[in-house]
PDB file of C-alpha atoms in Angstrom:
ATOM      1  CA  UNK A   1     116.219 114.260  95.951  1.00  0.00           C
ATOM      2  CA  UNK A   2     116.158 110.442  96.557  1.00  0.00           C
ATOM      3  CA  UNK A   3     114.662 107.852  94.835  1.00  0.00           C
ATOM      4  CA  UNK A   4     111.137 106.937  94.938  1.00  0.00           C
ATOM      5  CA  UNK A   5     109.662 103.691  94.244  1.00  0.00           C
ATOM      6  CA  UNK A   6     108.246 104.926  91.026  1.00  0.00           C
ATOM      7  CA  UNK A   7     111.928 106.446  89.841  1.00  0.00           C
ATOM      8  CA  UNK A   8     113.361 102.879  90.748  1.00  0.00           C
ATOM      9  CA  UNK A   9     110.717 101.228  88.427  1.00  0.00           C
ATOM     10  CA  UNK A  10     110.927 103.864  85.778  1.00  0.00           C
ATOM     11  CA  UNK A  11     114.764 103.326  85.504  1.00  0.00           C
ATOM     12  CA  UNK A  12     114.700 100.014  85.511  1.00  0.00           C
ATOM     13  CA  UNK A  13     111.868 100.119  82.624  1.00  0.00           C
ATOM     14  CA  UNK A  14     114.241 102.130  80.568  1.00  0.00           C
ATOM     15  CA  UNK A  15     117.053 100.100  81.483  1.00  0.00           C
ATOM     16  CA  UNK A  16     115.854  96.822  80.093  1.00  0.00           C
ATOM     17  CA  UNK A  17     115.254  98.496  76.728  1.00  0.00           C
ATOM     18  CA  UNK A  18     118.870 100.075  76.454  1.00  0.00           C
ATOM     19  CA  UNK A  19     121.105  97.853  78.220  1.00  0.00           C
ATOM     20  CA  UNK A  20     121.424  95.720  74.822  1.00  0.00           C
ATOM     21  CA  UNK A  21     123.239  99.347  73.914  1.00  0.00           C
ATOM     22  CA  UNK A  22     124.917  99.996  76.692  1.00  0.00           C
ATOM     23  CA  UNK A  23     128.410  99.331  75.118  1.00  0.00           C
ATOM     24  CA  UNK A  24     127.555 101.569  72.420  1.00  0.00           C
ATOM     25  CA  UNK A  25     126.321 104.098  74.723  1.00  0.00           C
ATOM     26  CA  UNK A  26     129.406 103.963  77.074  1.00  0.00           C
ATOM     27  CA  UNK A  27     131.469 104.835  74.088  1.00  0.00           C
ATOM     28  CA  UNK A  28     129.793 107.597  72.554  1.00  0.00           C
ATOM     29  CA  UNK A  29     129.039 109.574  75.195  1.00  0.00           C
ATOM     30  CA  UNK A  30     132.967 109.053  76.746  1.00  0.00           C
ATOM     31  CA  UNK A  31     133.753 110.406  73.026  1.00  0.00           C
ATOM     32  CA  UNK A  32     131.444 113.141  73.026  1.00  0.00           C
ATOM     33  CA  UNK A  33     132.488 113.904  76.206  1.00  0.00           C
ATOM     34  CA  UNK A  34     136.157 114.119  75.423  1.00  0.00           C
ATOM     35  CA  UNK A  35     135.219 116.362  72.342  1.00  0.00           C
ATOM     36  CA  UNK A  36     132.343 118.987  74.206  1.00  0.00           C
ATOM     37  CA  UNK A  37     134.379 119.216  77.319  1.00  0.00           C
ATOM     38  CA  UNK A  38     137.544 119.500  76.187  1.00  0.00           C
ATOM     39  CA  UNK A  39     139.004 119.741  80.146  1.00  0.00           C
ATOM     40  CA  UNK A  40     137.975 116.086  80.893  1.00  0.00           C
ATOM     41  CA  UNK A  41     140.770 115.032  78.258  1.00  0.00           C
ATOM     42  CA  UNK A  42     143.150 115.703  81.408  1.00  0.00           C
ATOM     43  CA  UNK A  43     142.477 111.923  83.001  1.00  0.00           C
ATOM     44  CA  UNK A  44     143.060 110.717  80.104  1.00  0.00           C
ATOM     45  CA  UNK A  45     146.652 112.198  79.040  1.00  0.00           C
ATOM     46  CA  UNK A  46     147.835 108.179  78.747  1.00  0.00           C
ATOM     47  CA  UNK A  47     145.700 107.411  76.117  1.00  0.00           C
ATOM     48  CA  UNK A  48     147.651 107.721  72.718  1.00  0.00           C
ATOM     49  CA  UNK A  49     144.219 108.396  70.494  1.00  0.00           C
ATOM     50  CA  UNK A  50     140.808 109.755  72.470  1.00  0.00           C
ATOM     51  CA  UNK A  51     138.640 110.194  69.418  1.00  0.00           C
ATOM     52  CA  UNK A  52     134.890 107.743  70.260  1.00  0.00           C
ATOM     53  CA  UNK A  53     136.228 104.767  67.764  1.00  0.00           C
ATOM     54  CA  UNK A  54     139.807 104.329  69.098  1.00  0.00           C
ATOM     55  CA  UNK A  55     139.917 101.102  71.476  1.00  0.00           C
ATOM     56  CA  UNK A  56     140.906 102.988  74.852  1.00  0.00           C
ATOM     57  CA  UNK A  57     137.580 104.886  74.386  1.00  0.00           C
ATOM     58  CA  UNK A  58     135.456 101.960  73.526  1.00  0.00           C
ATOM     59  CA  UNK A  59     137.175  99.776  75.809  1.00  0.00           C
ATOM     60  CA  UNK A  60     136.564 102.481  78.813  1.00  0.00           C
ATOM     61  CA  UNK A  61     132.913 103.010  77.946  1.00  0.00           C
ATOM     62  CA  UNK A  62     131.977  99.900  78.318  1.00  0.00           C
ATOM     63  CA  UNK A  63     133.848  99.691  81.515  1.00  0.00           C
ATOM     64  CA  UNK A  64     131.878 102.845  82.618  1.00  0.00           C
ATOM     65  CA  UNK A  65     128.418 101.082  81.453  1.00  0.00           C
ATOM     66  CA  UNK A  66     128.980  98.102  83.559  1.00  0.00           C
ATOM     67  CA  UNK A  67     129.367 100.386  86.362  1.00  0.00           C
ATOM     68  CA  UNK A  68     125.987 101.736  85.631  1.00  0.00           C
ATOM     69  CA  UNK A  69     124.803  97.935  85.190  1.00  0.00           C
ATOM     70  CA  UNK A  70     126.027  97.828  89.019  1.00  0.00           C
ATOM     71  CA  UNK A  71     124.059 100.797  89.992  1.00  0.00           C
ATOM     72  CA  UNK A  72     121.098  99.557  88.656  1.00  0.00           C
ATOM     73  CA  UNK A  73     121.108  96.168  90.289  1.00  0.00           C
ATOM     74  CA  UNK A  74     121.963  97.854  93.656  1.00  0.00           C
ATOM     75  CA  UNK A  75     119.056 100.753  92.978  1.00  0.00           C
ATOM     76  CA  UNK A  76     117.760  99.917  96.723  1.00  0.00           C
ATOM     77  CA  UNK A  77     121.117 101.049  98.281  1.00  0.00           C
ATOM     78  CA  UNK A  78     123.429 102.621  96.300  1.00  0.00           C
ATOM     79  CA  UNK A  79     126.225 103.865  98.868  1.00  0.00           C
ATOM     80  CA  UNK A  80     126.831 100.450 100.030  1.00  0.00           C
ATOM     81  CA  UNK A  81     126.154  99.109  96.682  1.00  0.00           C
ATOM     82  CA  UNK A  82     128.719 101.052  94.892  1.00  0.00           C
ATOM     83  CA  UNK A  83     131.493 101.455  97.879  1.00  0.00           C
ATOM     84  CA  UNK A  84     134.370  99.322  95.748  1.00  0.00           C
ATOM     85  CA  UNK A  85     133.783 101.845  93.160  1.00  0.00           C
ATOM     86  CA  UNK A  86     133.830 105.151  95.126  1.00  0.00           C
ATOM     87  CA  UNK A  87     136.851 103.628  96.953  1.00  0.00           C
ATOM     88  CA  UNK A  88     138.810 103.028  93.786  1.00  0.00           C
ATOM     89  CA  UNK A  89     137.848 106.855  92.218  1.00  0.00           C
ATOM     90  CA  UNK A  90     138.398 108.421  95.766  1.00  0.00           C
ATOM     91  CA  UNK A  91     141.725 107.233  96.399  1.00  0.00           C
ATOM     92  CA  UNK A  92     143.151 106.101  93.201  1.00  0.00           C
ATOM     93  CA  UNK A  93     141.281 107.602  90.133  1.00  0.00           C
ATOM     94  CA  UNK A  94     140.252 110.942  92.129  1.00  0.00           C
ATOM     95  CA  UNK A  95     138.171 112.369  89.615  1.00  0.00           C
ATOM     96  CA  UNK A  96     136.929 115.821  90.368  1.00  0.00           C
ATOM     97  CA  UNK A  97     132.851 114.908  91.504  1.00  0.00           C
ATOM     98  CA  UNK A  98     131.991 117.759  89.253  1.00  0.00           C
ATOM     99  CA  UNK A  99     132.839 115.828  85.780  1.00  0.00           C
ATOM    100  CA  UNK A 100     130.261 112.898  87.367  1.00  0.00           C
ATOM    101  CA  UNK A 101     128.160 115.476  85.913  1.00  0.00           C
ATOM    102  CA  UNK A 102     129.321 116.507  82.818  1.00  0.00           C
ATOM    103  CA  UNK A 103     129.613 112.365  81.858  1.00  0.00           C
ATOM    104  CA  UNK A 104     125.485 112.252  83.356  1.00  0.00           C
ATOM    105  CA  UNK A 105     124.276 114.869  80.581  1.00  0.00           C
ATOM    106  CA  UNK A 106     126.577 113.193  78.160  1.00  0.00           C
ATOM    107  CA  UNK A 107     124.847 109.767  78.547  1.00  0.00           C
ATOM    108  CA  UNK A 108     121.419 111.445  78.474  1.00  0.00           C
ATOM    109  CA  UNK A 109     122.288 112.954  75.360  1.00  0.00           C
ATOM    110  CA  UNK A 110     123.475 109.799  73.925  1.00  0.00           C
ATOM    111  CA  UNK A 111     120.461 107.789  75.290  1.00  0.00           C
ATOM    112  CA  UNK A 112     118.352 110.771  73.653  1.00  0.00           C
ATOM    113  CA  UNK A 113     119.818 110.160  70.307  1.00  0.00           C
ATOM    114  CA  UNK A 114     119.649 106.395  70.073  1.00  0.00           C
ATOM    115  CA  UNK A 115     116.386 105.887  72.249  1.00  0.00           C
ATOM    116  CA  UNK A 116     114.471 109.402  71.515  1.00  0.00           C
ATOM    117  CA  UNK A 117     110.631 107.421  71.989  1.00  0.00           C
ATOM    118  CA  UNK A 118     111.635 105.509  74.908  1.00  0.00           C
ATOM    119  CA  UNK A 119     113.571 108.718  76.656  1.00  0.00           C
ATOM    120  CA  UNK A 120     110.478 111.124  77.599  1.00  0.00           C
ATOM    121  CA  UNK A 121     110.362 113.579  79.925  1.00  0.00           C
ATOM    122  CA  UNK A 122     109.320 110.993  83.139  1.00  0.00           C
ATOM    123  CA  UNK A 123     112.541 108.268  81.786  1.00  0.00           C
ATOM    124  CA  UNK A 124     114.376 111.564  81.853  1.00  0.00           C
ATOM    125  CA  UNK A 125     113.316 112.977  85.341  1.00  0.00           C
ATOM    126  CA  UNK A 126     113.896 109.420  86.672  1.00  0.00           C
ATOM    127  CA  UNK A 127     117.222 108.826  85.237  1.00  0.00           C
ATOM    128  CA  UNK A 128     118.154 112.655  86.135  1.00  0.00           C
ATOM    129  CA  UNK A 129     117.679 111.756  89.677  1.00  0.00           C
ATOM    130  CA  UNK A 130     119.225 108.012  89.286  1.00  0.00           C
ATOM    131  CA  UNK A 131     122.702 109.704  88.013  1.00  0.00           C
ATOM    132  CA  UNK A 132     122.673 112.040  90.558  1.00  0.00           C
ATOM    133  CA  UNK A 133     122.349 109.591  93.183  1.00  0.00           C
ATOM    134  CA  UNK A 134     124.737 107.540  91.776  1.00  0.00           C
ATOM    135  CA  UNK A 135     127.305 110.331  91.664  1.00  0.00           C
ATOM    136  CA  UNK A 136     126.935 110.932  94.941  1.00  0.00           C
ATOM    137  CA  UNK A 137     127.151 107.363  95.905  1.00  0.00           C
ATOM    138  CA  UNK A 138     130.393 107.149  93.992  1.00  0.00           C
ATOM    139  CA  UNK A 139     132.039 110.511  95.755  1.00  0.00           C
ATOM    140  CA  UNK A 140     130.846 108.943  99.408  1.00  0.00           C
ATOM    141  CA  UNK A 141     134.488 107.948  99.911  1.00  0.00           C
ATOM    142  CA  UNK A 142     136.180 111.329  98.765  1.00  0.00           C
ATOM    143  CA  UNK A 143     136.602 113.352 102.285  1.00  0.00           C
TER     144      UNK A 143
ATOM    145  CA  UNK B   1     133.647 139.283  72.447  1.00  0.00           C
ATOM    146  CA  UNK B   2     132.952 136.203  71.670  1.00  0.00           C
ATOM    147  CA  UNK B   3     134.214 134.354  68.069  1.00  0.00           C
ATOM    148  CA  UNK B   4     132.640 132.000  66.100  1.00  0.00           C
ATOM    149  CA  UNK B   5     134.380 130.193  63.249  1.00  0.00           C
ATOM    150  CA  UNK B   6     132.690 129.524  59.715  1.00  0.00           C
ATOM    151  CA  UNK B   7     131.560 125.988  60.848  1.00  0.00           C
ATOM    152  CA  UNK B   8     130.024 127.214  64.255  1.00  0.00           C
ATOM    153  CA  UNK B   9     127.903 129.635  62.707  1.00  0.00           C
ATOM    154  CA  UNK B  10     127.005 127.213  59.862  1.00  0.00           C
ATOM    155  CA  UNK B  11     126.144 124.770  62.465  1.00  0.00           C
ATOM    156  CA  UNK B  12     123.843 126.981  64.426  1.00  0.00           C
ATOM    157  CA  UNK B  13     121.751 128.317  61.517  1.00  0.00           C
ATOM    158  CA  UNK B  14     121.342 124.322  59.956  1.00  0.00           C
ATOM    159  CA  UNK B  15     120.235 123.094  63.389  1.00  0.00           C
ATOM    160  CA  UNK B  16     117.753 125.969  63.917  1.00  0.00           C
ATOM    161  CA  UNK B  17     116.423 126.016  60.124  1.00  0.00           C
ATOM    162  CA  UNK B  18     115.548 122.406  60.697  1.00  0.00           C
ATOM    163  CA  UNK B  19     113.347 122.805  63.671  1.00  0.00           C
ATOM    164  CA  UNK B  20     109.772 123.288  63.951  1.00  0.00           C
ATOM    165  CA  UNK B  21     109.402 126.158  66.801  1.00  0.00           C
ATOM    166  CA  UNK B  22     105.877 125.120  67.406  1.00  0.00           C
ATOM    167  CA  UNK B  23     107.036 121.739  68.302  1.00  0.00           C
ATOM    168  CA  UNK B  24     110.619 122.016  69.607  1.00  0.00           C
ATOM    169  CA  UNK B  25     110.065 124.872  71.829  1.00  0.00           C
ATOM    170  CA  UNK B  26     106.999 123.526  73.740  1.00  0.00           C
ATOM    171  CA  UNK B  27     108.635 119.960  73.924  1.00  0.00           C
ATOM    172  CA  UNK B  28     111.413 121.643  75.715  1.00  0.00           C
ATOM    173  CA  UNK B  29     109.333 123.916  78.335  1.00  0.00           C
ATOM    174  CA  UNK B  30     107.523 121.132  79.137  1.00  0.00           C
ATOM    175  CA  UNK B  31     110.239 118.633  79.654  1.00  0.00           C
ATOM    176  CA  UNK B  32     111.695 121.386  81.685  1.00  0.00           C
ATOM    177  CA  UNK B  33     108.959 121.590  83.992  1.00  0.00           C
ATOM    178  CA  UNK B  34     108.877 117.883  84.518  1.00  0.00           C
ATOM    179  CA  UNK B  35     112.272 116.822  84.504  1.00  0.00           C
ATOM    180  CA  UNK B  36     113.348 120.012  87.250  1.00  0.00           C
ATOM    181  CA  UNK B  37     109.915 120.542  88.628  1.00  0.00           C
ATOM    182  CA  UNK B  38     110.585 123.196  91.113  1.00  0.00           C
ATOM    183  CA  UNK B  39     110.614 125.652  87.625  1.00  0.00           C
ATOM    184  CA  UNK B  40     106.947 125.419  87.612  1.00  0.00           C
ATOM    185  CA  UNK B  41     107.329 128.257  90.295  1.00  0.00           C
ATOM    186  CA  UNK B  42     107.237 130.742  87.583  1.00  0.00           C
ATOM    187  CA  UNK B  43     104.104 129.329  85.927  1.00  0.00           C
ATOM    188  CA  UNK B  44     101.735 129.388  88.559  1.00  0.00           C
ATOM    189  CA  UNK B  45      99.187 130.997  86.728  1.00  0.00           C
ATOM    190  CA  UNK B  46      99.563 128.752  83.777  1.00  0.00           C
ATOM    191  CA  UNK B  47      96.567 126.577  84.875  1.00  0.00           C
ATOM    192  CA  UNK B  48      97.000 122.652  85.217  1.00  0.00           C
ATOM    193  CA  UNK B  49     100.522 121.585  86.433  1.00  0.00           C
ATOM    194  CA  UNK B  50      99.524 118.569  88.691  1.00  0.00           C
ATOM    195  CA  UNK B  51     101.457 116.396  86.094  1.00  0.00           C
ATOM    196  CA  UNK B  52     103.450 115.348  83.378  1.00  0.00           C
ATOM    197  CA  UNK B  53     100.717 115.130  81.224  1.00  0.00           C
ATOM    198  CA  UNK B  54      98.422 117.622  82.234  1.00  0.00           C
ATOM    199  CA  UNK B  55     102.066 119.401  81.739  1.00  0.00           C
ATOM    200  CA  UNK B  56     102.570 118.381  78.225  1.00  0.00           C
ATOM    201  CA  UNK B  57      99.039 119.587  77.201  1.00  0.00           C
ATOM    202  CA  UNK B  58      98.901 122.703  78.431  1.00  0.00           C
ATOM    203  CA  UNK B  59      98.419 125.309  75.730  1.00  0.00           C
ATOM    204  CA  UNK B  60      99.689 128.332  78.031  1.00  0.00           C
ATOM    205  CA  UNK B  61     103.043 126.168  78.280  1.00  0.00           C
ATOM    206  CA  UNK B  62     102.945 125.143  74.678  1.00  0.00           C
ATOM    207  CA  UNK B  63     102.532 129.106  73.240  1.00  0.00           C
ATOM    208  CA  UNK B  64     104.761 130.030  75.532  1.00  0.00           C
ATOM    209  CA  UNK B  65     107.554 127.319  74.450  1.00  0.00           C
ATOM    210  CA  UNK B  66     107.125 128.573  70.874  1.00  0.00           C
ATOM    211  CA  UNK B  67     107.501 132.484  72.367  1.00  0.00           C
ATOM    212  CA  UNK B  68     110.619 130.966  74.033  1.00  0.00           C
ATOM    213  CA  UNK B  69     112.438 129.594  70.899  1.00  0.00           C
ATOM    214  CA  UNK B  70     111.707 132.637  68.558  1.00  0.00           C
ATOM    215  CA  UNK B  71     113.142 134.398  71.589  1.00  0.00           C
ATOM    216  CA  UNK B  72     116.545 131.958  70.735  1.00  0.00           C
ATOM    217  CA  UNK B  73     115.990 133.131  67.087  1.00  0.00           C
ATOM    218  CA  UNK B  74     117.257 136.380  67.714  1.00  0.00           C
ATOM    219  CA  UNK B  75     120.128 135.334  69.041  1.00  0.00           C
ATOM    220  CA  UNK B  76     120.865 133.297  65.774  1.00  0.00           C
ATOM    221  CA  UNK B  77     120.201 136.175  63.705  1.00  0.00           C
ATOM    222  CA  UNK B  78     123.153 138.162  65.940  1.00  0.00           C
ATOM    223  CA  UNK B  79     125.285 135.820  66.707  1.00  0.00           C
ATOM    224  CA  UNK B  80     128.119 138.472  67.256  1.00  0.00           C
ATOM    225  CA  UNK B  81     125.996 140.585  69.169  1.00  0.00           C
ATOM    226  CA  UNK B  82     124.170 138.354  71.666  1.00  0.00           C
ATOM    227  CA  UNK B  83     124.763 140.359  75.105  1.00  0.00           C
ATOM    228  CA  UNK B  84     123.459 143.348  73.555  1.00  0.00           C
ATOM    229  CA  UNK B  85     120.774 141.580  71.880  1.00  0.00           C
ATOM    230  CA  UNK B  86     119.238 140.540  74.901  1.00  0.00           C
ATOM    231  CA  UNK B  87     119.874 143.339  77.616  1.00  0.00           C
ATOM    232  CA  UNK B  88     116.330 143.963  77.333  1.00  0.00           C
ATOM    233  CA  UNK B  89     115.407 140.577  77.973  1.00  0.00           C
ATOM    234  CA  UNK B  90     117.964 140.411  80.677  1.00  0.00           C
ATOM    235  CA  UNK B  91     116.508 143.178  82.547  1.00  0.00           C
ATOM    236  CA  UNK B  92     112.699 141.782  81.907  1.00  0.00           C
ATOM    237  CA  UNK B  93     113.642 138.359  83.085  1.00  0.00           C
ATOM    238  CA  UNK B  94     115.815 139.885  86.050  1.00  0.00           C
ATOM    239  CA  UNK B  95     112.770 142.910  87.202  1.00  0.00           C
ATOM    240  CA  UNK B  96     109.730 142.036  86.117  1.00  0.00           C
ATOM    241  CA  UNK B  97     109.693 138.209  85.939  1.00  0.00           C
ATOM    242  CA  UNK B  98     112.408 137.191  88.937  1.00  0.00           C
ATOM    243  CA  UNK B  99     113.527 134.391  87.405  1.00  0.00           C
ATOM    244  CA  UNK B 100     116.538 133.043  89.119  1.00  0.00           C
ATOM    245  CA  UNK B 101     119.533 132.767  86.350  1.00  0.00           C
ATOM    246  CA  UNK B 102     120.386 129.304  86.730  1.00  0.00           C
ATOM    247  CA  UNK B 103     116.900 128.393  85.192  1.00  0.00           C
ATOM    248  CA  UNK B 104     118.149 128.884  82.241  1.00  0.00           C
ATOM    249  CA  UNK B 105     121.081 126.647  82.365  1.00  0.00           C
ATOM    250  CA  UNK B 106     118.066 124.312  82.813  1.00  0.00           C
ATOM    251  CA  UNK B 107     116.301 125.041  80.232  1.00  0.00           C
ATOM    252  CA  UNK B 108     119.325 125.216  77.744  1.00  0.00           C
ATOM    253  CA  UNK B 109     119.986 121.097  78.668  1.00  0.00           C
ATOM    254  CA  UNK B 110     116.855 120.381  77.889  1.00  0.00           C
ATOM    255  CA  UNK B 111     116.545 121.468  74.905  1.00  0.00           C
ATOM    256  CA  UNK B 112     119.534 120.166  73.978  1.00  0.00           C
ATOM    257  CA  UNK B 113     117.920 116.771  74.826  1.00  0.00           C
ATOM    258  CA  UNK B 114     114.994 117.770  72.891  1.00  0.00           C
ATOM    259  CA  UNK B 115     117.486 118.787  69.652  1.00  0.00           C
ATOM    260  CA  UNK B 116     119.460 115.291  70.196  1.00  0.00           C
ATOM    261  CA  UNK B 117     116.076 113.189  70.270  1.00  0.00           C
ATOM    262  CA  UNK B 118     115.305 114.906  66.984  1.00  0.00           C
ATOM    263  CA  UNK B 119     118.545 114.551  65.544  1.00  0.00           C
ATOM    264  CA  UNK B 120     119.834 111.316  66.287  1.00  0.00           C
ATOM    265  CA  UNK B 121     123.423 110.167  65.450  1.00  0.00           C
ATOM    266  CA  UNK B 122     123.504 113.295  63.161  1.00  0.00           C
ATOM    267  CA  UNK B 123     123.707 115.379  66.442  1.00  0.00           C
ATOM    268  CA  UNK B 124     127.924 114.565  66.797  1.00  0.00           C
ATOM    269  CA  UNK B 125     129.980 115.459  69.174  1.00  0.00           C
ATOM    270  CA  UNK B 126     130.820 118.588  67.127  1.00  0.00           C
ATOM    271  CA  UNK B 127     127.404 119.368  66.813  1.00  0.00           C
ATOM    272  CA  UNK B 128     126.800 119.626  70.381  1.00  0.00           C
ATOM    273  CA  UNK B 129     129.962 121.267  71.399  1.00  0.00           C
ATOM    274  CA  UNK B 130     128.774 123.990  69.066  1.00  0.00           C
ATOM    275  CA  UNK B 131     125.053 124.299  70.094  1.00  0.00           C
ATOM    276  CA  UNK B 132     125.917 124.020  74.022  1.00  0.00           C
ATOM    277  CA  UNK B 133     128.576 126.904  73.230  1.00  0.00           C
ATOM    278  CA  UNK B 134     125.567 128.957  71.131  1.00  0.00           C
ATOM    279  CA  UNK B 135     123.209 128.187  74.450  1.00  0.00           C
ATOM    280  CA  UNK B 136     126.062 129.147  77.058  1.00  0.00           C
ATOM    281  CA  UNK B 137     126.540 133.024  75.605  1.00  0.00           C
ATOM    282  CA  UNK B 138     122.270 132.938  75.578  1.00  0.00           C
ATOM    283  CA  UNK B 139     122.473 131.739  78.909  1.00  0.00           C
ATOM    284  CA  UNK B 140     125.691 134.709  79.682  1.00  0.00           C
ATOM    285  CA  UNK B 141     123.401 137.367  78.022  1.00  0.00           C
ATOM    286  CA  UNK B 142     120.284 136.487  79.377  1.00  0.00           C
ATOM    287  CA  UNK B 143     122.041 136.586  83.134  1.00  0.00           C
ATOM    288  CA  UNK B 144     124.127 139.876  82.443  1.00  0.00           C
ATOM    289  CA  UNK B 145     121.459 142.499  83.470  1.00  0.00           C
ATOM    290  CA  UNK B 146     120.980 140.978  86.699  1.00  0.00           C
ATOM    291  CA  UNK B 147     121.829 142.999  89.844  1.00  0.00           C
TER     292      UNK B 147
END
């Protein structure tokens, strides 16, 4: 399911009206995450405090969000675009692909909360497809 | 069996008492049918699907969006008795409609969407925990009768 010219347009419309709350975003939906899927808390077992306000969480978000910031700029060619970053989670982070997932619905949900007239159903389709492709671009280096 | 504390249960019956079925539930068929588009399988005689607004205006897909969340209400009304509540359904979905399971997966994340866009930052993390935990027995209950 790869991106078509439209999807690349359509993310990139929604993108310039949330990136001003992209830090915000990072850190909610790492929080929520941490709280709804209670397994993910296992890559983060050196963090003294993992509730959405403590700094590690915020701080981490918006380290996450910055990745995304990446993604978008390098929509045309994502495997190449994001090979530093599937290098580092192959080999050093090596996050199990299937929470790339889990942390994709938890940013829609937290984009649907603070953006619910700008998220409809074809921002959602698009983005959908863009985090998919991006996860996949991020587990290239894996096996 | 599955438990549900005091909160969980007060959680589930706020969120749903607060929702207008005859807006909710088509807003979350639709978006359903446009965000995974390869459910529209099951709506083929539905009339116009060719897009997302022909989608969204549909009134077959907007009746049956409301049928779909007073379906949910059941399951509200017996929350300690969901599988059995829904063996029927199972078996309808599974015989007579062949609707493969993991639709409803599907359609349980977007209308989660559909509940957080209402919502806002009053949807918290516990909030959703609960509700996706609520929509994962549906989705268990709905699924059991297949064979």
């Amino acid at each position: 399911m790869s991106l078509t010219d439209k999807d690349k347009a359509a993310v990139k419309a929604l993108w310039t009206k949330i990136s001003k709350g992209a830090d915000a975003i990072g850190a909610d939906a790492l929080g929520r995450m941490l709280i709804v899927y209670p397994q993910t808390k296992t890559y983060f077992s050196h963090w003294p405090d993992l509730k959405a306000s403590s700094a590690p969480v915020t701080k981490h978000g918006k380290k996450i969000m910055a990745g995304v910031a990446q993604a978008v700029a390098k929509i045309d060619d994502l495997t190449s675009g994001l090979l530093d970053l599937s290098e580092l989670h192959a080999f050093q982070l090596r996050v199990d692909p299937a929470n790339f997932k889990i942390l994709a619905h938890c940013l829609q949900v937290v984009i649907a909360t603070m953006y619910p007239n700008e998220f409809t159903p074809e921002a959602h389709v698009a983005l959908d497809k863009f985090l998919s492709n991006l996860a996949l671009a991020l587990s290239e280096k894996y096996r | 069996m599955v438990e549900w504390t005091e909160q969980e249960r007060n959680i589930i019956t706020s969120i749903f008492s607060s929702l207008d079925y005859d807006d909710v539930g088509p807003k979350a068929l639709s978006r359903c049918l446009i965000v995974y588009p390869w459910t529209q399988r099951y709506f083929a005689s539905f009339g116009n699907l060719y897009n997302a607004d022909a989608i969204k205006t549909n009134p077959n897909i907007q009746a049956h969006g409301t049928r779909v969340l007073h379906g949910l209400d059941r399951a509200v009304k017996n929350m300690d008795n969901i599988k059995d509540t829904y063996a029927e359904l199972s078996v309808l979905h599974s015989e007579k409609l062949h609707v493969d399971p993991d639709n409803f997966r599907l359609l349980a994340d977007c209308l989660t969407i559909v509940i957080a866009a209402k919502m806002g930052s009053g949807f918290t993390p516990e909030m959703q925990a609960t509700f996706q935990k609520f929509l994962a027995v549906v989705v268990s209950a709905l699924g059991r009768q297949y064979h």
